[in-house]
PDB file of C-alpha atoms in Angstrom:
ATOM      1  CA  MET A  87     -19.458  65.082  53.890  1.00 54.00           C
ATOM      2  CA  ILE A  88     -16.870  66.144  56.323  1.00 57.00           C
ATOM      3  CA  HIS A  89     -17.121  65.481  59.959  1.00 50.00           C
ATOM      4  CA  THR A  90     -14.534  66.764  62.575  1.00 49.00           C
ATOM      5  CA  ARG A  91     -13.230  64.267  65.079  1.00 47.00           C
ATOM      6  CA  LEU A  92     -12.061  66.012  68.101  1.00 41.00           C
ATOM      7  CA  PRO A  93      -8.913  64.442  69.741  1.00 42.00           C
ATOM      8  CA  VAL A  94      -9.071  63.301  73.190  1.00 36.00           C
ATOM      9  CA  ILE A  95      -5.633  63.211  74.692  1.00 33.00           C
ATOM     10  CA  THR A  96      -4.983  61.858  78.408  1.00 32.00           C
ATOM     11  CA  ASN A  97      -1.584  61.734  80.173  1.00 31.00           C
ATOM     12  CA  GLY A  98      -1.833  58.084  81.074  1.00 34.00           C
ATOM     13  CA  PHE A  99      -3.377  56.800  77.674  1.00 31.00           C
ATOM     14  CA  SER A 100      -4.908  53.932  79.573  1.00 33.00           C
ATOM     15  CA  ALA A 101      -7.761  52.096  77.477  1.00 33.00           C
ATOM     16  CA  LYS A 102     -10.104  52.844  80.382  1.00 33.00           C
ATOM     17  CA  LYS A 103      -9.199  56.642  80.202  1.00 33.00           C
ATOM     18  CA  ILE A 104      -9.472  56.844  76.646  1.00 32.00           C
ATOM     19  CA  LEU A 105     -12.671  54.844  76.265  1.00 32.00           C
ATOM     20  CA  LEU A 106     -14.271  57.052  79.027  1.00 30.00           C
ATOM     21  CA  ALA A 107     -13.071  60.173  77.404  1.00 33.00           C
ATOM     22  CA  GLY A 108     -14.703  58.945  74.126  1.00 34.00           C
ATOM     23  CA  GLY A 109     -17.947  60.343  75.353  1.00 32.00           C
ATOM     24  CA  LEU A 110     -16.796  63.649  73.996  1.00 31.00           C
ATOM     25  CA  PHE A 111     -16.643  62.386  70.436  1.00 32.00           C
ATOM     26  CA  ALA A 112     -20.423  61.346  70.636  1.00 31.00           C
ATOM     27  CA  ALA A 113     -21.219  64.584  72.270  1.00 31.00           C
ATOM     28  CA  THR A 114     -19.505  67.098  70.174  1.00 30.00           C
ATOM     29  CA  ALA A 115     -18.229  65.416  66.742  1.00 34.00           C
ATOM     30  CA  GLY A 116     -21.402  64.755  64.772  1.00 34.00           C
ATOM     31  CA  GLY A 117     -22.489  61.664  66.755  1.00 31.00           C
ATOM     32  CA  ILE A 118     -19.344  59.711  66.269  1.00 31.00           C
ATOM     33  CA  ALA A 119     -19.545  57.014  68.977  1.00 34.00           C
ATOM     34  CA  ALA A 120     -16.346  55.925  70.995  1.00 36.00           C
ATOM     35  CA  TYR A 121     -17.102  52.382  70.085  1.00 33.00           C
ATOM     36  CA  ARG A 122     -16.872  52.971  66.521  1.00 38.00           C
ATOM     37  CA  PHE A 123     -13.511  54.825  66.989  1.00 40.00           C
ATOM     38  CA  PHE A 124     -11.684  52.413  69.317  1.00 41.00           C
ATOM     39  CA  ASN A 125     -12.999  49.234  67.704  1.00 42.00           C
ATOM     40  CA  ASN A 126     -12.396  49.638  64.052  1.00 45.00           C
ATOM     41  CA  ALA A 127      -8.905  48.149  63.844  1.00 46.00           C
ATOM     42  CA  GLU A 128      -8.233  46.412  60.605  1.00 50.00           C
ATOM     43  CA  PRO A 129      -6.323  43.065  60.522  1.00 48.00           C
ATOM     44  CA  ASP A 130      -3.369  44.248  58.452  1.00 56.00           C
ATOM     45  CA  THR A 131      -2.422  47.096  60.663  1.00 62.00           C
ATOM     46  CA  THR A 132       0.025  47.139  63.592  1.00 69.00           C
ATOM     47  CA  VAL A 133      -0.300  50.171  65.531  1.00 80.00           C
ATOM     48  CA  SER A 134      -3.051  50.349  68.352  1.00 80.00           C
ATOM     49  CA  ARG A 135      -5.548  52.766  69.608  1.00 81.00           C
ATOM     50  CA  LEU A 136      -5.654  51.070  72.839  1.00 82.00           C
ATOM     51  CA  LYS A 137      -1.968  50.860  73.902  1.00 87.00           C
ATOM     52  CA  PHE A 138       1.496  52.208  72.979  1.00 92.00           C
ATOM     53  CA  THR A 139       3.222  50.065  70.223  1.00 90.00           C
ATOM     54  CA  PRO A 140       7.202  50.199  70.070  1.00 94.00           C
ATOM     55  CA  ILE A 141       8.313  50.733  66.518  1.00 94.00           C
ATOM     56  CA  SER A 142      11.882  51.276  65.027  1.00 96.00           C
ATOM     57  CA  LEU A 143      13.296  53.896  62.931  1.00 97.00           C
ATOM     58  CA  GLU A 144      14.272  52.783  59.420  1.00 97.00           C
ATOM     59  CA  SER A 145      15.851  55.924  57.930  1.00 98.00           C
ATOM     60  CA  SER A 146      16.221  59.646  58.479  1.00 97.00           C
ATOM     61  CA  GLU A 147      16.518  62.356  55.838  1.00 97.00           C
ATOM     62  CA  LYS A 148      17.512  65.980  56.364  1.00 96.00           C
ATOM     63  CA  LEU A 149      14.996  68.136  54.535  1.00 95.00           C
ATOM     64  CA  THR A 150      16.096  71.639  55.808  1.00 94.00           C
ATOM     65  CA  HIS A 151      18.353  72.918  58.605  1.00 93.00           C
ATOM     66  CA  ASP A 152      15.574  72.041  61.079  1.00 95.00           C
ATOM     67  CA  VAL A 153      13.346  69.599  59.508  1.00 96.00           C
ATOM     68  CA  LYS A 154      13.823  65.810  58.911  1.00 97.00           C
ATOM     69  CA  ARG A 155      11.853  63.165  57.331  1.00 97.00           C
ATOM     70  CA  LEU A 156      11.707  59.890  59.385  1.00 98.00           C
ATOM     71  CA  ARG A 157      10.639  56.601  58.124  1.00 98.00           C
ATOM     72  CA  PHE A 158       9.506  54.054  60.706  1.00 97.00           C
ATOM     73  CA  LYS A 159       9.565  50.219  60.072  1.00 95.00           C
ATOM     74  CA  LEU A 160       6.256  48.072  60.150  1.00 92.00           C
ATOM     75  CA  ASP A 161       6.056  44.395  59.251  1.00 87.00           C
ATOM     76  CA  ASP A 162       6.400  43.902  55.547  1.00 87.00           C
ATOM     77  CA  ASP A 163       2.822  42.815  55.099  1.00 85.00           C
ATOM     78  CA  LYS A 164       1.203  45.492  57.431  1.00 86.00           C
ATOM     79  CA  ARG A 165       0.425  49.102  57.036  1.00 85.00           C
ATOM     80  CA  LEU A 166      -0.314  51.957  59.380  1.00 86.00           C
ATOM     81  CA  GLY A 167      -3.978  52.176  58.241  1.00 76.00           C
ATOM     82  CA  PHE A 168      -5.305  55.646  58.954  1.00 74.00           C
ATOM     83  CA  ASN A 169      -8.491  57.743  58.098  1.00 74.00           C
ATOM     84  CA  VAL A 170      -8.057  61.014  56.497  1.00 80.00           C
ATOM     85  CA  SER A 171      -6.988  63.388  58.057  1.00 81.00           C
ATOM     86  CA  SER A 172      -5.109  61.525  61.046  1.00 87.00           C
ATOM     87  CA  ALA A 173      -2.204  61.938  63.168  1.00 91.00           C
ATOM     88  CA  VAL A 174      -0.091  59.451  65.137  1.00 93.00           C
ATOM     89  CA  LEU A 175       0.965  60.062  68.867  1.00 93.00           C
ATOM     90  CA  PHE A 176       4.582  59.575  69.516  1.00 96.00           C
ATOM     91  CA  ARG A 177       5.969  58.854  72.993  1.00 95.00           C
ATOM     92  CA  VAL A 178       9.780  59.374  73.759  1.00 93.00           C
ATOM     93  CA  ARG A 179      11.791  59.083  76.998  1.00 88.00           C
ATOM     94  CA  GLN A 180      13.835  62.069  78.244  1.00 83.00           C
ATOM     95  CA  ALA A 181      17.337  61.791  79.759  1.00 80.00           C
ATOM     96  CA  ASP A 182      15.661  62.072  83.185  1.00 84.00           C
ATOM     97  CA  GLY A 183      13.387  59.387  82.605  1.00 85.00           C
ATOM     98  CA  LYS A 184      10.211  61.201  81.959  1.00 89.00           C
ATOM     99  CA  THR A 185       8.051  60.632  79.037  1.00 92.00           C
ATOM    100  CA  GLU A 186       6.686  63.068  76.580  1.00 93.00           C
ATOM    101  CA  TRP A 187       4.421  62.933  73.491  1.00 92.00           C
ATOM    102  CA  ARG A 188       3.274  64.796  70.460  1.00 93.00           C
ATOM    103  CA  PRO A 189       1.049  64.153  67.380  1.00 93.00           C
ATOM    104  CA  TYR A 190       2.764  63.960  64.086  1.00 95.00           C
ATOM    105  CA  THR A 191       0.909  63.713  60.654  1.00 94.00           C
ATOM    106  CA  PRO A 192       1.881  60.732  58.330  1.00 93.00           C
ATOM    107  CA  VAL A 193       3.014  62.019  55.050  1.00 93.00           C
ATOM    108  CA  SER A 194       3.219  58.585  53.391  1.00 91.00           C
ATOM    109  CA  ALA A 195       0.371  57.083  51.376  1.00 86.00           C
ATOM    110  CA  ARG A 196      -2.520  55.658  53.506  1.00 83.00           C
ATOM    111  CA  TYR A 197      -2.183  52.026  52.309  1.00 83.00           C
ATOM    112  CA  GLN A 198       1.693  51.946  52.066  1.00 89.00           C
ATOM    113  CA  GLN A 199       2.870  48.669  53.587  1.00 91.00           C
ATOM    114  CA  GLY A 200       5.955  47.974  55.420  1.00 94.00           C
ATOM    115  CA  TRP A 201       6.792  51.583  56.654  1.00 95.00           C
ATOM    116  CA  PHE A 202       5.393  54.980  57.031  1.00 95.00           C
ATOM    117  CA  GLU A 203       6.840  58.428  57.183  1.00 96.00           C
ATOM    118  CA  ILE A 204       6.520  61.690  59.187  1.00 96.00           C
ATOM    119  CA  VAL A 205       8.085  65.005  58.846  1.00 96.00           C
ATOM    120  CA  VAL A 206       9.489  66.675  62.119  1.00 96.00           C
ATOM    121  CA  LYS A 207      10.436  70.216  62.595  1.00 95.00           C
ATOM    122  CA  ARG A 208      13.081  70.734  65.365  1.00 95.00           C
ATOM    123  CA  TYR A 209      12.300  73.277  68.076  1.00 93.00           C
ATOM    124  CA  ASP A 210      15.416  73.904  70.345  1.00 89.00           C
ATOM    125  CA  LYS A 211      13.364  74.218  73.411  1.00 90.00           C
ATOM    126  CA  GLY A 212      10.898  71.315  72.481  1.00 92.00           C
ATOM    127  CA  LEU A 213      10.509  68.229  74.566  1.00 93.00           C
ATOM    128  CA  VAL A 214       9.950  65.768  71.647  1.00 95.00           C
ATOM    129  CA  SER A 215      11.313  67.270  68.474  1.00 96.00           C
ATOM    130  CA  PRO A 216      14.968  67.246  69.659  1.00 95.00           C
ATOM    131  CA  VAL A 217      14.720  63.622  70.705  1.00 95.00           C
ATOM    132  CA  MET A 218      13.106  62.701  67.340  1.00 97.00           C
ATOM    133  CA  HIS A 219      15.867  64.413  65.467  1.00 97.00           C
ATOM    134  CA  ALA A 220      18.589  62.488  67.332  1.00 96.00           C
ATOM    135  CA  LEU A 221      17.033  59.193  66.507  1.00 96.00           C
ATOM    136  CA  LYS A 222      19.354  56.754  64.553  1.00 97.00           C
ATOM    137  CA  PRO A 223      18.130  53.753  62.382  1.00 97.00           C
ATOM    138  CA  GLY A 224      17.389  50.924  64.780  1.00 97.00           C
ATOM    139  CA  ASP A 225      16.328  53.277  67.574  1.00 96.00           C
ATOM    140  CA  THR A 226      12.862  52.666  69.162  1.00 95.00           C
ATOM    141  CA  VAL A 227       9.923  54.982  69.994  1.00 95.00           C
ATOM    142  CA  GLU A 228       6.451  54.292  71.207  1.00 95.00           C
ATOM    143  CA  VAL A 229       3.310  55.151  68.947  1.00 94.00           C
ATOM    144  CA  TRP A 230      -0.352  55.308  69.678  1.00 91.00           C
ATOM    145  CA  GLY A 231      -3.193  55.752  67.100  1.00 86.00           C
ATOM    146  CA  PRO A 232      -3.807  56.773  64.397  1.00 87.00           C
ATOM    147  CA  LEU A 233      -5.768  59.643  65.822  1.00 85.00           C
ATOM    148  CA  PRO A 234      -8.314  60.972  63.309  1.00 84.00           C
ATOM    149  CA  PHE A 235      -9.229  64.675  63.317  1.00 82.00           C
ATOM    150  CA  LEU A 236     -11.331  64.892  60.029  1.00 83.00           C
ATOM    151  CA  ASP A 237     -13.804  62.452  58.327  1.00 82.00           C
ATOM    152  CA  TYR A 238     -13.619  63.042  54.739  1.00 86.00           C
ATOM    153  CA  SER A 239     -15.867  61.563  52.067  1.00 89.00           C
ATOM    154  CA  PRO A 240     -15.502  61.916  48.227  1.00 93.00           C
ATOM    155  CA  ASP A 241     -17.182  64.670  46.396  1.00 95.00           C
ATOM    156  CA  SER A 242     -18.249  66.439  49.857  1.00 92.00           C
ATOM    157  CA  PHE A 243     -17.436  69.770  48.331  1.00 96.00           C
ATOM    158  CA  ARG A 244     -16.904  70.955  44.757  1.00 97.00           C
ATOM    159  CA  ASP A 245     -13.459  73.039  45.929  1.00 98.00           C
ATOM    160  CA  VAL A 246     -11.216  72.112  48.741  1.00 98.00           C
ATOM    161  CA  GLY A 247      -8.914  75.115  49.439  1.00 98.00           C
ATOM    162  CA  LEU A 248      -5.776  74.521  51.877  1.00 98.00           C
ATOM    163  CA  ILE A 249      -3.546  77.064  53.315  1.00 98.00           C
ATOM    164  CA  ALA A 250      -0.372  75.808  54.929  1.00 98.00           C
ATOM    165  CA  GLY A 251       2.470  77.392  56.571  1.00 97.00           C
ATOM    166  CA  GLY A 252       5.873  75.600  57.204  1.00 95.00           C
ATOM    167  CA  SER A 253       5.436  72.141  58.648  1.00 94.00           C
ATOM    168  CA  GLY A 254       1.629  72.704  58.704  1.00 95.00           C
ATOM    169  CA  ILE A 255       1.993  71.287  55.147  1.00 97.00           C
ATOM    170  CA  THR A 256       1.768  67.701  56.493  1.00 95.00           C
ATOM    171  CA  PRO A 257      -1.960  67.296  56.947  1.00 94.00           C
ATOM    172  CA  CYS A 258      -2.699  69.207  53.861  1.00 96.00           C
ATOM    173  CA  LEU A 259      -0.575  67.019  51.953  1.00 95.00           C
ATOM    174  CA  GLN A 260      -2.329  63.913  53.391  1.00 93.00           C
ATOM    175  CA  LEU A 261      -5.759  65.188  52.460  1.00 95.00           C
ATOM    176  CA  THR A 262      -4.704  66.265  48.985  1.00 96.00           C
ATOM    177  CA  ARG A 263      -3.227  62.856  48.114  1.00 93.00           C
ATOM    178  CA  HIS A 264      -6.233  61.135  49.296  1.00 92.00           C
ATOM    179  CA  ILE A 265      -8.344  63.156  47.236  1.00 95.00           C
ATOM    180  CA  LEU A 266      -6.371  63.127  44.025  1.00 96.00           C
ATOM    181  CA  GLU A 267      -5.617  59.481  44.135  1.00 93.00           C
ATOM    182  CA  ASN A 268      -9.396  58.583  44.122  1.00 94.00           C
ATOM    183  CA  PRO A 269     -10.586  58.482  40.626  1.00 95.00           C
ATOM    184  CA  ASP A 270     -14.195  58.614  41.901  1.00 95.00           C
ATOM    185  CA  ASP A 271     -13.483  61.849  43.792  1.00 96.00           C
ATOM    186  CA  HIS A 272     -14.093  64.902  41.423  1.00 96.00           C
ATOM    187  CA  THR A 273     -13.172  67.475  44.049  1.00 97.00           C
ATOM    188  CA  LYS A 274     -10.663  70.199  42.847  1.00 98.00           C
ATOM    189  CA  VAL A 275      -7.870  71.059  45.375  1.00 98.00           C
ATOM    190  CA  THR A 276      -6.057  74.417  45.485  1.00 98.00           C
ATOM    191  CA  LEU A 277      -3.011  74.563  47.981  1.00 98.00           C
ATOM    192  CA  LEU A 278      -1.371  77.680  49.128  1.00 98.00           C
ATOM    193  CA  PHE A 279       1.841  77.011  50.903  1.00 98.00           C
ATOM    194  CA  ALA A 280       3.787  79.778  52.771  1.00 98.00           C
ATOM    195  CA  ASN A 281       7.343  79.755  53.937  1.00 97.00           C
ATOM    196  CA  LYS A 282       9.941  82.183  55.165  1.00 95.00           C
ATOM    197  CA  THR A 283      12.502  81.430  52.405  1.00 95.00           C
ATOM    198  CA  ALA A 284      12.789  79.062  49.545  1.00 95.00           C
ATOM    199  CA  ASP A 285      15.028  76.797  51.536  1.00 94.00           C
ATOM    200  CA  ASP A 286      12.296  76.212  54.043  1.00 95.00           C
ATOM    201  CA  ILE A 287       9.945  74.510  51.508  1.00 96.00           C
ATOM    202  CA  ILE A 288       9.559  71.031  52.500  1.00 96.00           C
ATOM    203  CA  LEU A 289       7.999  68.080  50.512  1.00 96.00           C
ATOM    204  CA  LYS A 290       8.168  70.324  47.315  1.00 96.00           C
ATOM    205  CA  ASP A 291       8.917  67.318  45.137  1.00 95.00           C
ATOM    206  CA  GLU A 292       5.889  65.444  46.067  1.00 95.00           C
ATOM    207  CA  LEU A 293       3.691  68.426  45.762  1.00 97.00           C
ATOM    208  CA  ASP A 294       5.082  69.340  42.279  1.00 97.00           C
ATOM    209  CA  ALA A 295       4.794  65.707  41.275  1.00 97.00           C
ATOM    210  CA  LEU A 296       0.981  65.713  42.265  1.00 97.00           C
ATOM    211  CA  ALA A 297       0.394  68.969  40.340  1.00 97.00           C
ATOM    212  CA  ALA A 298       1.929  67.517  37.196  1.00 98.00           C
ATOM    213  CA  LYS A 299       0.033  64.156  37.560  1.00 97.00           C
ATOM    214  CA  TYR A 300      -3.442  65.885  38.326  1.00 98.00           C
ATOM    215  CA  PRO A 301      -3.348  69.152  36.555  1.00 97.00           C
ATOM    216  CA  ASP A 302      -7.152  69.277  36.094  1.00 96.00           C
ATOM    217  CA  LYS A 303      -7.728  68.506  39.975  1.00 97.00           C
ATOM    218  CA  PHE A 304      -4.810  70.270  41.738  1.00 98.00           C
ATOM    219  CA  ALA A 305      -3.183  73.551  41.720  1.00 98.00           C
ATOM    220  CA  ILE A 306      -0.265  74.657  44.101  1.00 98.00           C
ATOM    221  CA  HIS A 307       0.851  78.217  44.774  1.00 98.00           C
ATOM    222  CA  TYR A 308       3.948  79.061  46.757  1.00 98.00           C
ATOM    223  CA  ILE A 309       4.495  82.359  48.720  1.00 98.00           C
ATOM    224  CA  LEU A 310       7.736  83.420  50.537  1.00 97.00           C
ATOM    225  CA  ASN A 311       8.015  86.052  53.371  1.00 94.00           C
ATOM    226  CA  SER A 312      11.636  86.849  51.880  1.00 90.00           C
ATOM    227  CA  ALA A 313      11.852  85.975  48.234  1.00 90.00           C
ATOM    228  CA  PRO A 314      15.178  86.304  46.143  1.00 90.00           C
ATOM    229  CA  ASN A 315      15.215  88.248  42.872  1.00 89.00           C
ATOM    230  CA  GLU A 316      14.759  85.159  41.050  1.00 91.00           C
ATOM    231  CA  TRP A 317      11.869  83.912  42.808  1.00 93.00           C
ATOM    232  CA  GLN A 318       8.912  83.277  40.356  1.00 89.00           C
ATOM    233  CA  GLY A 319       6.205  82.745  42.874  1.00 91.00           C
ATOM    234  CA  MET A 320       4.381  85.090  45.223  1.00 95.00           C
ATOM    235  CA  ALA A 321       5.991  87.172  48.018  1.00 96.00           C
ATOM    236  CA  GLY A 322       4.758  88.654  51.319  1.00 95.00           C
ATOM    237  CA  ASN A 323       2.254  87.457  53.844  1.00 95.00           C
ATOM    238  CA  VAL A 324      -1.020  85.499  53.392  1.00 97.00           C
ATOM    239  CA  ASP A 325      -3.285  88.443  53.394  1.00 97.00           C
ATOM    240  CA  ARG A 326      -6.705  89.093  52.006  1.00 97.00           C
ATOM    241  CA  SER A 327      -5.511  90.002  48.451  1.00 97.00           C
ATOM    242  CA  VAL A 328      -3.546  86.652  48.478  1.00 97.00           C
ATOM    243  CA  VAL A 329      -6.417  84.578  49.464  1.00 98.00           C
ATOM    244  CA  GLU A 330      -8.772  86.195  46.933  1.00 97.00           C
ATOM    245  CA  LYS A 331      -6.259  85.595  44.245  1.00 97.00           C
ATOM    246  CA  VAL A 332      -5.546  82.040  44.732  1.00 97.00           C
ATOM    247  CA  MET A 333      -8.315  80.375  46.750  1.00 98.00           C
ATOM    248  CA  PRO A 334     -11.747  79.212  45.318  1.00 98.00           C
ATOM    249  CA  PRO A 335     -14.576  81.667  46.181  1.00 97.00           C
ATOM    250  CA  ALA A 336     -16.539  81.250  49.322  1.00 97.00           C
ATOM    251  CA  SER A 337     -19.712  79.180  48.684  1.00 97.00           C
ATOM    252  CA  ALA A 338     -21.601  76.363  50.356  1.00 96.00           C
ATOM    253  CA  SER A 339     -19.557  73.782  48.084  1.00 97.00           C
ATOM    254  CA  THR A 340     -16.202  75.221  49.109  1.00 97.00           C
ATOM    255  CA  PHE A 341     -14.197  73.780  52.051  1.00 97.00           C
ATOM    256  CA  ILE A 342     -11.083  75.654  53.438  1.00 98.00           C
ATOM    257  CA  GLY A 343      -8.516  73.837  55.618  1.00 97.00           C
ATOM    258  CA  VAL A 344      -5.812  75.898  57.491  1.00 97.00           C
ATOM    259  CA  CYS A 345      -2.634  74.638  59.238  1.00 96.00           C
ATOM    260  CA  GLY A 346       0.476  76.596  60.260  1.00 95.00           C
ATOM    261  CA  PRO A 347       2.152  78.720  62.926  1.00 94.00           C
ATOM    262  CA  PRO A 348      -0.355  80.245  65.370  1.00 94.00           C
ATOM    263  CA  ALA A 349       0.013  83.690  64.132  1.00 95.00           C
ATOM    264  CA  MET A 350      -0.661  82.782  60.718  1.00 97.00           C
ATOM    265  CA  VAL A 351      -3.677  80.750  61.544  1.00 97.00           C
ATOM    266  CA  ALA A 352      -5.039  83.556  63.637  1.00 97.00           C
ATOM    267  CA  ALA A 353      -4.795  85.948  60.839  1.00 97.00           C
ATOM    268  CA  VAL A 354      -6.125  83.752  58.327  1.00 98.00           C
ATOM    269  CA  SER A 355      -8.968  81.926  59.864  1.00 97.00           C
ATOM    270  CA  GLY A 356      -9.111  83.290  63.595  1.00 97.00           C
ATOM    271  CA  GLU A 357      -7.259  82.066  66.769  1.00 94.00           C
ATOM    272  CA  ARG A 358      -7.526  78.497  67.581  1.00 91.00           C
ATOM    273  CA  PRO A 359      -8.024  78.305  71.461  1.00 88.00           C
ATOM    274  CA  GLY A 360      -6.384  75.024  72.041  1.00 80.00           C
ATOM    275  CA  PRO A 361      -5.599  71.530  70.482  1.00 74.00           C
ATOM    276  CA  VAL A 362      -9.021  70.526  70.517  1.00 73.00           C
ATOM    277  CA  ALA A 363     -11.225  73.580  70.088  1.00 84.00           C
ATOM    278  CA  GLN A 364     -11.641  75.179  66.730  1.00 91.00           C
ATOM    279  CA  GLY A 365     -12.818  78.668  67.857  1.00 93.00           C
ATOM    280  CA  ASN A 366     -14.802  80.978  65.798  1.00 95.00           C
ATOM    281  CA  ILE A 367     -13.950  81.674  62.093  1.00 97.00           C
ATOM    282  CA  GLY A 368     -12.191  84.981  61.923  1.00 97.00           C
ATOM    283  CA  GLY A 369      -9.438  86.756  60.229  1.00 97.00           C
ATOM    284  CA  VAL A 370      -9.288  86.929  56.510  1.00 98.00           C
ATOM    285  CA  LEU A 371     -11.672  83.895  55.903  1.00 98.00           C
ATOM    286  CA  LYS A 372     -14.417  85.399  57.808  1.00 98.00           C
ATOM    287  CA  GLU A 373     -13.884  88.705  55.999  1.00 98.00           C
ATOM    288  CA  LEU A 374     -14.479  86.927  52.667  1.00 98.00           C
ATOM    289  CA  GLY A 375     -17.423  85.129  53.843  1.00 98.00           C
ATOM    290  CA  TYR A 376     -16.118  81.425  54.228  1.00 98.00           C
ATOM    291  CA  THR A 377     -18.119  79.201  56.385  1.00 96.00           C
ATOM    292  CA  ASN A 378     -16.722  75.773  55.962  1.00 96.00           C
ATOM    293  CA  VAL A 379     -13.355  76.057  57.561  1.00 96.00           C
ATOM    294  CA  PHE A 380     -11.201  73.621  59.462  1.00 95.00           C
ATOM    295  CA  LYS A 381      -7.981  74.480  61.430  1.00 94.00           C
ATOM    296  CA  PHE A 382      -5.793  71.373  61.619  1.00 90.00           C
TER     297      PHE A 382
END
């Protein structure tokens, strides 16, 4: 079974504010109590849901002209420890002393010890991503979480279809890896990954490796807005014909997750009103009759 866990974000992030806000979970997220969420820390994890924890950057890898993979250090015997699907809030300090935060989805394995990784796309006018891109090994940031968005249980659905655009691949990869690496989960996963150009595709090696390792459980399709002549995949936008071609058909046993630029999300699944609200199912997925839809 899949339950949504709606994130509660407060400016101060004090434990009192977060626990009070936790009432929203019980009221709107399938009866998930604040106590369960904020008191399920595991002994071999280091990052807290009640306070910001300083961690240092271990390494930085440039994936594209505006995307980096950042690895953050944990104690050797510790892990991040997160439910699928989850994000971690990063707080950074600006030059003027003000702090800003943004959520990022871990792309490393759930039980990885000693470190975890995120992928960050740089926005020139962003308040956090330029600071994250400027980090050097040994630099420190503060993190809070993990913050779960989706409770996934094995065999909740026969088919899971994921539609990702650009850096929206990160929660899709997290969920895909979680399903595939569980031998007791027989769910089949289909991923449609949209990008502007071939050079914009991130994490392709990881995705292709999963497709090769789990050919009976995982299929991936790439689509480019601007495809070169030698491109072997699909070209164009994620429209009705593309979704019909590659996604599992709509049924009670099919779940569709969508993550990407707002315009793509709106066209595919209906506009998402805000960081918490899902909004109504719309766009292509509504036209095709999908009812189990989540917008990351």
